[in-house]
């Protein structure tokens, strides 16, 4: 565990000579998001986790003005600190967008990229969801925002079956929540992200991974993203919601290991 330019990161060594993979979380920003992936990935790869700037154990101030490009710069800072010239990257939503920005800004630092529930340009449905979340945060506060999170992340039947777990996690999420200004700035950066005219410039192989029942990011966003990339593989699972890395972890892990290998 260490800090690089304000970014908290940790390295989980894999087998001797293993390739390295950086895991970049979504809007919440915490490397702990990837708990369901760690056993499967660390058997094959050296895994680098980090907390996004402004979240978790990283510095709580953002670069100004904040942007997805700045998130990509933070990934490079982690790569430099670990001593990696290049690595695979798996990114969920915000982390996937940061990976796309990395592919454009620093293509020499990226091997293969997995974008989970990502997009190339703003989408009206995503904007409506974020507007609702912003209103909750502004008008009702952090606890209301956190308690509503599962509605955007998981399928209804999974929420019902895991209510006690979600209640326990909510206490932790409220305690570690970024400042309101940080969260609003991160949401604003995601809504401003638009590389729809530059997808053809990305040369890295990309696995575009999505769920057919994602409440937050329509799978059509992933389809459009894959169509615009030169070397894309599109996989859409039938069930699991926005957080299918949690709800369908075994299938997701197998797909990622196969792609990165």
Short mmCIF file of C-alpha atoms in Angstrom, two decimals:
data_model
loop_
_atom_site.label_atom_id
_atom_site.label_comp_id
_atom_site.label_asym_id
_atom_site.label_seq_id
_atom_site.Cartn_x
_atom_site.Cartn_y
_atom_site.Cartn_z
CA UNK A 1 0.00 0.00 0.00
CA UNK A 2 1.35 3.42 -0.96
CA UNK A 3 0.45 6.88 -2.21
CA UNK A 4 1.38 8.30 -5.64
CA UNK A 5 0.59 11.99 -6.22
CA UNK A 6 -2.24 11.72 -3.71
CA UNK A 7 -3.60 8.45 -5.13
CA UNK A 8 -3.79 5.45 -2.79
CA UNK A 9 -2.86 2.16 -4.44
CA UNK A 10 -1.94 -1.38 -3.56
CA UNK A 11 -0.22 -4.15 -5.53
CA UNK A 12 -1.19 -7.82 -5.28
CA UNK A 13 1.63 -9.85 -6.76
CA UNK A 14 0.66 -12.66 -9.09
CA UNK A 15 2.73 -15.61 -10.35
CA UNK A 16 6.31 -14.96 -11.43
CA UNK A 17 6.38 -13.19 -14.77
CA UNK A 18 2.64 -12.51 -14.75
CA UNK A 19 1.22 -9.61 -16.73
CA UNK A 20 -0.20 -6.70 -14.70
CA UNK A 21 -3.78 -5.48 -14.66
CA UNK A 22 -5.03 -2.23 -13.14
CA UNK A 23 -8.61 -2.24 -11.81
CA UNK A 24 -10.43 1.10 -11.96
CA UNK A 25 -13.74 1.41 -10.10
CA UNK A 26 -16.88 3.30 -11.04
CA UNK A 27 -18.36 6.46 -9.57
CA UNK A 28 -17.78 5.37 -5.97
CA UNK A 29 -14.09 5.20 -6.80
CA UNK A 30 -12.95 2.63 -4.22
CA UNK A 31 -10.63 -0.20 -5.16
CA UNK A 32 -12.56 -2.36 -2.71
CA UNK A 33 -15.30 -2.54 -5.36
CA UNK A 34 -13.26 -5.26 -7.06
CA UNK A 35 -13.38 -7.72 -4.13
CA UNK A 36 -15.38 -10.32 -6.14
CA UNK A 37 -12.66 -10.31 -8.83
CA UNK A 38 -9.53 -10.54 -6.72
CA UNK A 39 -9.22 -14.30 -6.26
CA UNK A 40 -9.77 -15.07 -9.93
CA UNK A 41 -7.48 -12.35 -11.27
CA UNK A 42 -4.62 -12.66 -8.78
CA UNK A 43 -4.18 -16.33 -9.74
CA UNK A 44 -3.13 -15.21 -13.22
CA UNK A 45 -2.03 -11.57 -12.97
CA UNK A 46 -0.36 -9.02 -10.76
CA UNK A 47 -3.32 -6.85 -9.75
CA UNK A 48 -3.06 -3.13 -9.03
CA UNK A 49 -5.95 -1.54 -7.13
CA UNK A 50 -6.35 2.18 -6.48
CA UNK A 51 -8.88 4.63 -5.08
CA UNK A 52 -9.87 7.40 -7.47
CA UNK A 53 -8.80 10.91 -6.58
CA UNK A 54 -11.35 12.44 -4.21
CA UNK A 55 -12.55 9.06 -2.89
CA UNK A 56 -11.58 6.31 -0.47
CA UNK A 57 -8.09 6.60 0.94
CA UNK A 58 -6.85 8.96 -1.77
CA UNK A 59 -6.57 12.72 -1.39
CA UNK A 60 -10.04 14.22 -1.11
CA UNK A 61 -9.40 17.20 -3.40
CA UNK A 62 -9.92 16.97 -7.17
CA UNK A 63 -7.96 18.47 -10.01
CA UNK A 64 -9.74 21.58 -11.26
CA UNK A 65 -11.50 21.60 -13.59
CA UNK A 66 -12.08 17.90 -13.11
CA UNK A 67 -12.40 15.63 -16.14
CA UNK A 68 -12.15 12.04 -17.33
CA UNK A 69 -8.80 12.99 -18.87
CA UNK A 70 -7.61 13.86 -15.36
CA UNK A 71 -8.73 10.40 -14.22
CA UNK A 72 -6.55 8.91 -16.97
CA UNK A 73 -3.61 11.02 -15.79
CA UNK A 74 -4.06 9.53 -12.32
CA UNK A 75 -3.82 6.01 -13.77
CA UNK A 76 -0.50 6.98 -15.36
CA UNK A 77 0.69 8.27 -11.98
CA UNK A 78 -0.08 4.85 -10.47
CA UNK A 79 1.64 3.02 -13.35
CA UNK A 80 4.73 5.19 -12.86
CA UNK A 81 4.75 4.59 -9.11
CA UNK A 82 4.50 0.83 -9.56
CA UNK A 83 7.16 0.89 -12.28
CA UNK A 84 4.95 -0.41 -15.08
CA UNK A 85 5.56 0.74 -18.64
CA UNK A 86 2.23 -0.74 -19.70
CA UNK A 87 -0.57 -2.86 -18.27
CA UNK A 88 -4.03 -4.20 -18.92
CA UNK A 89 -6.86 -2.14 -17.47
CA UNK A 90 -10.34 -3.20 -16.37
CA UNK A 91 -12.67 -0.28 -15.71
CA UNK A 92 -16.27 -0.17 -14.51
CA UNK A 93 -18.37 2.76 -15.81
CA UNK A 94 -16.32 5.81 -14.71
CA UNK A 95 -13.24 3.58 -14.60
CA UNK A 96 -13.99 2.32 -18.10
CA UNK A 97 -14.26 5.88 -19.38
CA UNK A 98 -10.92 6.63 -17.74
CA UNK A 99 -9.53 3.60 -19.58
CA UNK A 100 -10.81 4.93 -22.90
CA UNK A 101 -9.21 8.29 -22.16
CA UNK A 102 -5.98 6.47 -21.29
CA UNK A 103 -6.13 4.64 -24.64
CA UNK A 104 -6.33 8.00 -26.44
CA UNK A 105 -3.87 9.99 -24.33
CA UNK A 106 -1.27 7.37 -23.50
CA UNK A 107 -1.69 4.42 -25.91
CA UNK A 108 1.84 3.21 -25.19
CA UNK A 109 0.89 2.56 -21.54
CA UNK A 110 -2.08 0.29 -22.30
CA UNK A 111 -2.11 -3.34 -23.38
CA UNK A 112 -5.71 -4.63 -23.34
CA UNK A 113 -8.75 -2.77 -22.04
CA UNK A 114 -12.02 -4.01 -20.54
CA UNK A 115 -14.81 -1.41 -20.40
CA UNK A 116 -17.72 -2.51 -18.20
CA UNK A 117 -21.01 -0.65 -18.70
CA UNK A 118 -19.32 2.30 -20.38
CA UNK A 119 -20.17 4.79 -23.10
CA UNK A 120 -18.56 6.98 -25.73
CA UNK A 121 -20.90 9.95 -25.49
CA UNK A 122 -23.59 11.37 -23.18
CA UNK A 123 -26.86 9.44 -23.23
CA UNK A 124 -30.30 10.85 -22.29
CA UNK A 125 -31.17 7.94 -20.00
CA UNK A 126 -27.86 8.15 -18.13
CA UNK A 127 -28.39 11.92 -17.77
CA UNK A 128 -31.85 11.36 -16.26
CA UNK A 129 -30.47 8.85 -13.75
CA UNK A 130 -27.65 11.17 -12.73
CA UNK A 131 -30.05 14.11 -12.43
CA UNK A 132 -32.12 12.05 -9.98
CA UNK A 133 -29.04 11.13 -7.97
CA UNK A 134 -27.87 14.75 -7.91
CA UNK A 135 -31.28 15.85 -6.64
CA UNK A 136 -31.17 13.23 -3.90
CA UNK A 137 -27.73 14.36 -2.83
CA UNK A 138 -28.57 18.07 -2.90
CA UNK A 139 -32.07 17.90 -1.45
CA UNK A 140 -32.03 14.86 0.85
CA UNK A 141 -28.39 14.33 1.74
CA UNK A 142 -25.76 11.62 1.67
CA UNK A 143 -27.73 8.90 3.48
CA UNK A 144 -30.67 9.16 1.06
CA UNK A 145 -28.25 9.10 -1.89
CA UNK A 146 -26.50 6.00 -0.59
CA UNK A 147 -29.71 4.15 0.27
CA UNK A 148 -31.00 4.75 -3.28
CA UNK A 149 -27.79 3.46 -4.88
CA UNK A 150 -28.84 -0.22 -5.13
CA UNK A 151 -31.85 0.77 -7.25
CA UNK A 152 -29.45 1.89 -9.97
CA UNK A 153 -26.90 -0.88 -9.49
CA UNK A 154 -28.67 -4.21 -9.01
CA UNK A 155 -31.67 -6.25 -10.26
CA UNK A 156 -34.78 -6.06 -8.05
CA UNK A 157 -34.76 -9.71 -7.04
CA UNK A 158 -31.09 -9.50 -6.05
CA UNK A 159 -31.82 -6.44 -3.91
CA UNK A 160 -34.65 -8.28 -2.16
CA UNK A 161 -32.48 -11.30 -1.46
CA UNK A 162 -29.55 -9.22 -0.21
CA UNK A 163 -31.31 -6.51 1.80
CA UNK A 164 -29.43 -7.16 5.05
CA UNK A 165 -26.09 -7.05 3.22
CA UNK A 166 -27.00 -3.77 1.52
CA UNK A 167 -28.10 -2.22 4.82
CA UNK A 168 -24.75 -3.10 6.38
CA UNK A 169 -22.83 -1.77 3.37
CA UNK A 170 -24.80 1.49 3.46
CA UNK A 171 -23.38 2.33 6.89
CA UNK A 172 -19.86 1.90 5.54
CA UNK A 173 -20.59 3.89 2.37
CA UNK A 174 -22.08 6.81 4.29
CA UNK A 175 -19.08 6.94 6.61
CA UNK A 176 -16.62 6.98 3.71
CA UNK A 177 -18.61 9.17 1.32
CA UNK A 178 -16.67 11.89 -0.52
CA UNK A 179 -17.70 15.49 -0.04
CA UNK A 180 -20.79 16.56 -1.96
CA UNK A 181 -18.73 18.87 -4.17
CA UNK A 182 -16.39 16.02 -5.11
CA UNK A 183 -19.24 13.72 -6.06
CA UNK A 184 -20.99 16.41 -8.09
CA UNK A 185 -17.75 17.21 -9.91
CA UNK A 186 -17.18 13.53 -10.70
CA UNK A 187 -20.71 13.18 -12.08
CA UNK A 188 -20.21 16.33 -14.14
CA UNK A 189 -16.99 14.91 -15.60
CA UNK A 190 -18.77 11.73 -16.69
CA UNK A 191 -21.64 13.63 -18.30
CA UNK A 192 -19.18 15.84 -20.21
CA UNK A 193 -17.24 12.88 -21.60
CA UNK A 194 -17.64 12.53 -25.38
CA UNK A 195 -15.14 10.70 -27.58
CA UNK A 196 -17.66 9.52 -30.17
CA UNK A 197 -15.65 11.16 -32.94
CA UNK A 198 -12.35 9.62 -31.83
CA UNK A 199 -13.13 5.94 -31.27
CA UNK A 200 -11.31 4.97 -34.46
CA UNK A 201 -8.07 6.29 -32.96
CA UNK A 202 -8.05 3.62 -30.23
CA UNK A 203 -5.78 0.77 -31.33
CA UNK A 204 -5.86 -1.40 -28.19
CA UNK A 205 -8.02 -4.53 -28.12
CA UNK A 206 -11.12 -3.74 -26.05
CA UNK A 207 -13.63 -6.03 -24.39
CA UNK A 208 -16.89 -4.09 -24.12
CA UNK A 209 -18.85 -5.81 -21.36
CA UNK A 210 -22.46 -4.99 -20.47
CA UNK A 211 -25.63 -6.32 -18.91
CA UNK A 212 -28.93 -6.44 -20.75
CA UNK A 213 -30.83 -5.29 -17.62
CA UNK A 214 -28.54 -2.41 -16.62
CA UNK A 215 -30.79 0.24 -15.05
CA UNK A 216 -28.19 3.02 -15.25
CA UNK A 217 -26.34 2.53 -18.56
CA UNK A 218 -28.43 1.17 -21.45
CA UNK A 219 -26.69 -1.73 -23.22
CA UNK A 220 -27.19 0.23 -26.45
CA UNK A 221 -24.38 2.48 -25.20
CA UNK A 222 -22.02 -0.48 -25.12
CA UNK A 223 -23.13 -1.60 -28.56
CA UNK A 224 -22.43 1.83 -30.03
CA UNK A 225 -19.09 1.93 -28.28
CA UNK A 226 -18.08 -1.46 -29.67
CA UNK A 227 -19.21 -0.53 -33.17
CA UNK A 228 -16.93 2.50 -33.21
CA UNK A 229 -13.79 0.75 -31.96
CA UNK A 230 -11.33 -0.85 -34.35
CA UNK A 231 -10.63 -3.94 -32.22
CA UNK A 232 -13.63 -4.57 -30.00
CA UNK A 233 -15.29 -7.67 -28.60
CA UNK A 234 -18.83 -7.10 -27.32
CA UNK A 235 -20.30 -9.31 -24.59
CA UNK A 236 -23.76 -8.66 -23.14
CA UNK A 237 -24.83 -10.86 -20.23
CA UNK A 238 -28.59 -11.43 -19.85
CA UNK A 239 -28.87 -10.55 -16.16
CA UNK A 240 -27.01 -8.80 -13.38
CA UNK A 241 -27.71 -5.07 -13.55
CA UNK A 242 -25.16 -2.27 -13.55
CA UNK A 243 -23.18 -4.09 -10.87
CA UNK A 244 -23.03 -7.49 -12.54
CA UNK A 245 -19.37 -7.69 -11.49
CA UNK A 246 -20.96 -8.43 -8.10
CA UNK A 247 -24.20 -10.21 -8.98
CA UNK A 248 -22.75 -12.41 -11.75
CA UNK A 249 -19.11 -12.34 -10.66
CA UNK A 250 -18.15 -15.87 -11.69
CA UNK A 251 -19.21 -15.42 -15.32
CA UNK A 252 -17.67 -11.94 -15.47
CA UNK A 253 -14.37 -13.14 -14.05
CA UNK A 254 -14.12 -16.01 -16.53
CA UNK A 255 -14.77 -13.65 -19.43
CA UNK A 256 -12.14 -11.14 -18.29
CA UNK A 257 -9.47 -13.78 -17.63
CA UNK A 258 -10.05 -15.29 -21.07
CA UNK A 259 -9.81 -11.91 -22.78
CA UNK A 260 -6.72 -10.72 -20.95
CA UNK A 261 -4.98 -14.07 -21.41
#
